[in-house]
Amino acid sequence: MNYRITRTEVPNVLRFMAFFKTVIAKLVTEATSNRCNPFITFVLGGPGSGKGTQCVKIAETFRFAHLSAGDLLREEMSSNSENGTLIHDIIKEGKIVPSEITINLLRKAIHSSGNHKFLIDGFPRNEENRIAFERIVGVEPDIVLFFDCPEEEMVKRVLNRNQGRVDDNIDTMKKRLEVFKKLNLPVIDYYSAKGKVCKINAVGTVNEVFEKVRPVLAALRYWFLDTSMISIIETIFLVAIHCYQLMLQINYFFSKRLPFPW
Ligand SMILES: Nc1ncnc2c1ncn2[C@@H]1O[C@H](COP(=O)(O)OP(=O)(O)O)[C@@H](O)[C@H]1O
Ligand SMILES: Nc1ccn([C@H]2C[C@H](O)[C@@H](COP(=O)(O)OP(=O)(O)O)O2)c(=O)n1
């Protein structure tokens, strides 16, 4: 195009470009705002369904930070903290520790991890956990992985776990299964209704189950790639506009006429 900007038009063109840059920045902020929050994956399933085992593999393969609510509570229990005895008694009874204690441990672990993609394993266990997390941490999970496993398989796995846990015995296991059905399944239903649950059949060898999980996490890679692509395109676009503005100002200063680039 042969159109040339005249000297009197330059201030208006500069003003238009400043407005254009503001609009682009706003659109990009809106497109990426959700993505600046940490990426939260809740990992749920009955006791012994294989959550912890699969989380280790996911964390290794896809570089997520793995935070196990149960492990954090057990560490707290053995650190002789003021809540130690309370946590021990609740876990031994197969019940759920008050949300405030678990969320405090999770919050500390999230902040000290240096990662922005999290697998939160074994949380939320009940509606109280769920509501408190959303209120205190202020985010909802991006996805929920649900390891669906038959009861007899879960019992077999827990009784063979051999990690010296106070709750890995048949009496506590029966109570935990009841608590899972009564309190945890409603949480899974809640997130299912929101379209966030990805149900994985947890029967099979560890590797077979992981092959069912892999495509779910692999699909998320595009999600993360998407975020960086938007930022790269935005940067290229804004740098181009800045350069043109600068050229325009230099030309204006030397009172020349500048060809319009489109
Ligand atoms: N797919 C599987 N097949 C057989 N055993 C498994 C499988 N996944 C995990 N396990 C074993 O079952 C036990 C419970 O697994 P774990 O990952 O601790 O479950 P959860 O975290 O859901 O309680 C562990 O001893 C683990 O090695
Ligand atoms: N959000 C949570 C997670 C675990 N707990 C307690 C109660 C659970 O029975 C124990 C053990 O949890 P953990 O996730 O390690 O147990 P499983 O791996 O499902 O066997 O910790 C809790 O009170 N609240």
mmCIF file with all atom_site columns, C-alpha atoms in Angstrom, residues 31-43 64 110 116-120 123-124 133-134 137-146 190-192 194-198 216-217 220 223-224 227:
data_model
loop_
_atom_site.group_PDB
_atom_site.id
_atom_site.type_symbol
_atom_site.label_atom_id
_atom_site.label_alt_id
_atom_site.label_comp_id
_atom_site.label_asym_id
_atom_site.label_entity_id
_atom_site.label_seq_id
_atom_site.pdbx_PDB_ins_code
_atom_site.Cartn_x
_atom_site.Cartn_y
_atom_site.Cartn_z
_atom_site.occupancy
_atom_site.B_iso_or_equiv
_atom_site.pdbx_formal_charge
_atom_site.auth_seq_id
_atom_site.auth_comp_id
_atom_site.auth_asym_id
_atom_site.auth_atom_id
_atom_site.pdbx_PDB_model_num
ATOM 1  C CA . ALA A 1 31  ? -6.573  -15.836 28.146 1.00 0.00 ? 31  ALA A CA 1
ATOM 2  C CA . THR A 1 32  ? -3.729  -16.735 30.471 1.00 0.00 ? 32  THR A CA 1
ATOM 3  C CA . SER A 1 33  ? -5.032  -15.652 33.889 1.00 0.00 ? 33  SER A CA 1
ATOM 4  C CA . ASN A 1 34  ? -6.346  -19.100 34.841 1.00 0.00 ? 34  ASN A CA 1
ATOM 5  C CA . ARG A 1 35  ? -3.080  -20.595 33.706 1.00 0.00 ? 35  ARG A CA 1
ATOM 6  C CA . CYS A 1 36  ? -0.916  -18.481 36.019 1.00 0.00 ? 36  CYS A CA 1
ATOM 7  C CA . ASN A 1 37  ? -2.383  -20.280 39.037 1.00 0.00 ? 37  ASN A CA 1
ATOM 8  C CA . PRO A 1 38  ? -0.666  -23.504 40.072 1.00 0.00 ? 38  PRO A CA 1
ATOM 9  C CA . PHE A 1 39  ? -1.931  -26.530 38.158 1.00 0.00 ? 39  PHE A CA 1
ATOM 10 C CA . ILE A 1 40  ? -3.666  -28.713 40.732 1.00 0.00 ? 40  ILE A CA 1
ATOM 11 C CA . THR A 1 41  ? -4.493  -32.391 40.244 1.00 0.00 ? 41  THR A CA 1
ATOM 12 C CA . PHE A 1 42  ? -6.354  -34.134 43.051 1.00 0.00 ? 42  PHE A CA 1
ATOM 13 C CA . VAL A 1 43  ? -5.636  -37.859 43.102 1.00 0.00 ? 43  VAL A CA 1
ATOM 14 C CA . PHE A 1 64  ? 4.797   -32.828 38.818 1.00 0.00 ? 64  PHE A CA 1
ATOM 15 C CA . ILE A 1 110 ? 3.048   -26.249 47.940 1.00 0.00 ? 110 ILE A CA 1
ATOM 16 C CA . HIS A 1 116 ? 3.775   -25.122 39.694 1.00 0.00 ? 116 HIS A CA 1
ATOM 17 C CA . LYS A 1 117 ? 2.218   -28.504 38.808 1.00 0.00 ? 117 LYS A CA 1
ATOM 18 C CA . PHE A 1 118 ? 0.956   -30.548 41.735 1.00 0.00 ? 118 PHE A CA 1
ATOM 19 C CA . LEU A 1 119 ? -0.417  -34.006 42.369 1.00 0.00 ? 119 LEU A CA 1
ATOM 20 C CA . ILE A 1 120 ? -2.300  -33.805 45.645 1.00 0.00 ? 120 ILE A CA 1
ATOM 21 C CA . PHE A 1 123 ? -7.018  -35.177 49.315 1.00 0.00 ? 123 PHE A CA 1
ATOM 22 C CA . PRO A 1 124 ? -9.813  -33.997 49.657 1.00 0.00 ? 124 PRO A CA 1
ATOM 23 C CA . PHE A 1 133 ? -9.186  -26.119 50.574 1.00 0.00 ? 133 PHE A CA 1
ATOM 24 C CA . GLU A 1 134 ? -11.105 -23.998 48.097 1.00 0.00 ? 134 GLU A CA 1
ATOM 25 C CA . VAL A 1 137 ? -5.972  -21.960 49.201 1.00 0.00 ? 137 VAL A CA 1
ATOM 26 C CA . GLY A 1 138 ? -8.429  -20.198 46.892 1.00 0.00 ? 138 GLY A CA 1
ATOM 27 C CA . VAL A 1 139 ? -8.177  -22.538 43.898 1.00 0.00 ? 139 VAL A CA 1
ATOM 28 C CA . GLU A 1 140 ? -10.125 -25.472 42.522 1.00 0.00 ? 140 GLU A CA 1
ATOM 29 C CA . PRO A 1 141 ? -8.397  -28.502 41.063 1.00 0.00 ? 141 PRO A CA 1
ATOM 30 C CA . ASP A 1 142 ? -7.835  -28.426 37.321 1.00 0.00 ? 142 ASP A CA 1
ATOM 31 C CA . ILE A 1 143 ? -8.437  -32.174 37.104 1.00 0.00 ? 143 ILE A CA 1
ATOM 32 C CA . VAL A 1 144 ? -9.228  -35.048 39.455 1.00 0.00 ? 144 VAL A CA 1
ATOM 33 C CA . LEU A 1 145 ? -7.760  -38.508 38.828 1.00 0.00 ? 145 LEU A CA 1
ATOM 34 C CA . PHE A 1 146 ? -9.924  -41.215 40.354 1.00 0.00 ? 146 PHE A CA 1
ATOM 35 C CA . TYR A 1 190 ? -19.143 -33.335 43.045 1.00 0.00 ? 190 TYR A CA 1
ATOM 36 C CA . TYR A 1 191 ? -16.155 -32.998 40.710 1.00 0.00 ? 191 TYR A CA 1
ATOM 37 C CA . SER A 1 192 ? -17.711 -35.429 38.193 1.00 0.00 ? 192 SER A CA 1
ATOM 38 C CA . LYS A 1 194 ? -18.201 -30.341 37.066 1.00 0.00 ? 194 LYS A CA 1
ATOM 39 C CA . GLY A 1 195 ? -16.611 -32.497 34.341 1.00 0.00 ? 195 GLY A CA 1
ATOM 40 C CA . LYS A 1 196 ? -13.247 -32.617 36.151 1.00 0.00 ? 196 LYS A CA 1
ATOM 41 C CA . VAL A 1 197 ? -12.959 -36.323 36.942 1.00 0.00 ? 197 VAL A CA 1
ATOM 42 C CA . CYS A 1 198 ? -10.899 -38.734 34.926 1.00 0.00 ? 198 CYS A CA 1
ATOM 43 C CA . VAL A 1 216 ? -4.438  -38.133 30.287 1.00 0.00 ? 216 VAL A CA 1
ATOM 44 C CA . LEU A 1 217 ? -1.264  -36.408 31.451 1.00 0.00 ? 217 LEU A CA 1
ATOM 45 C CA . LEU A 1 220 ? -2.028  -31.764 29.347 1.00 0.00 ? 220 LEU A CA 1
ATOM 46 C CA . TRP A 1 223 ? -2.192  -27.200 27.683 1.00 0.00 ? 223 TRP A CA 1
ATOM 47 C CA . PHE A 1 224 ? 1.189   -26.103 29.094 1.00 0.00 ? 224 PHE A CA 1
ATOM 48 C CA . THR A 1 227 ? 0.392   -21.149 27.648 1.00 0.00 ? 227 THR A CA 1
#
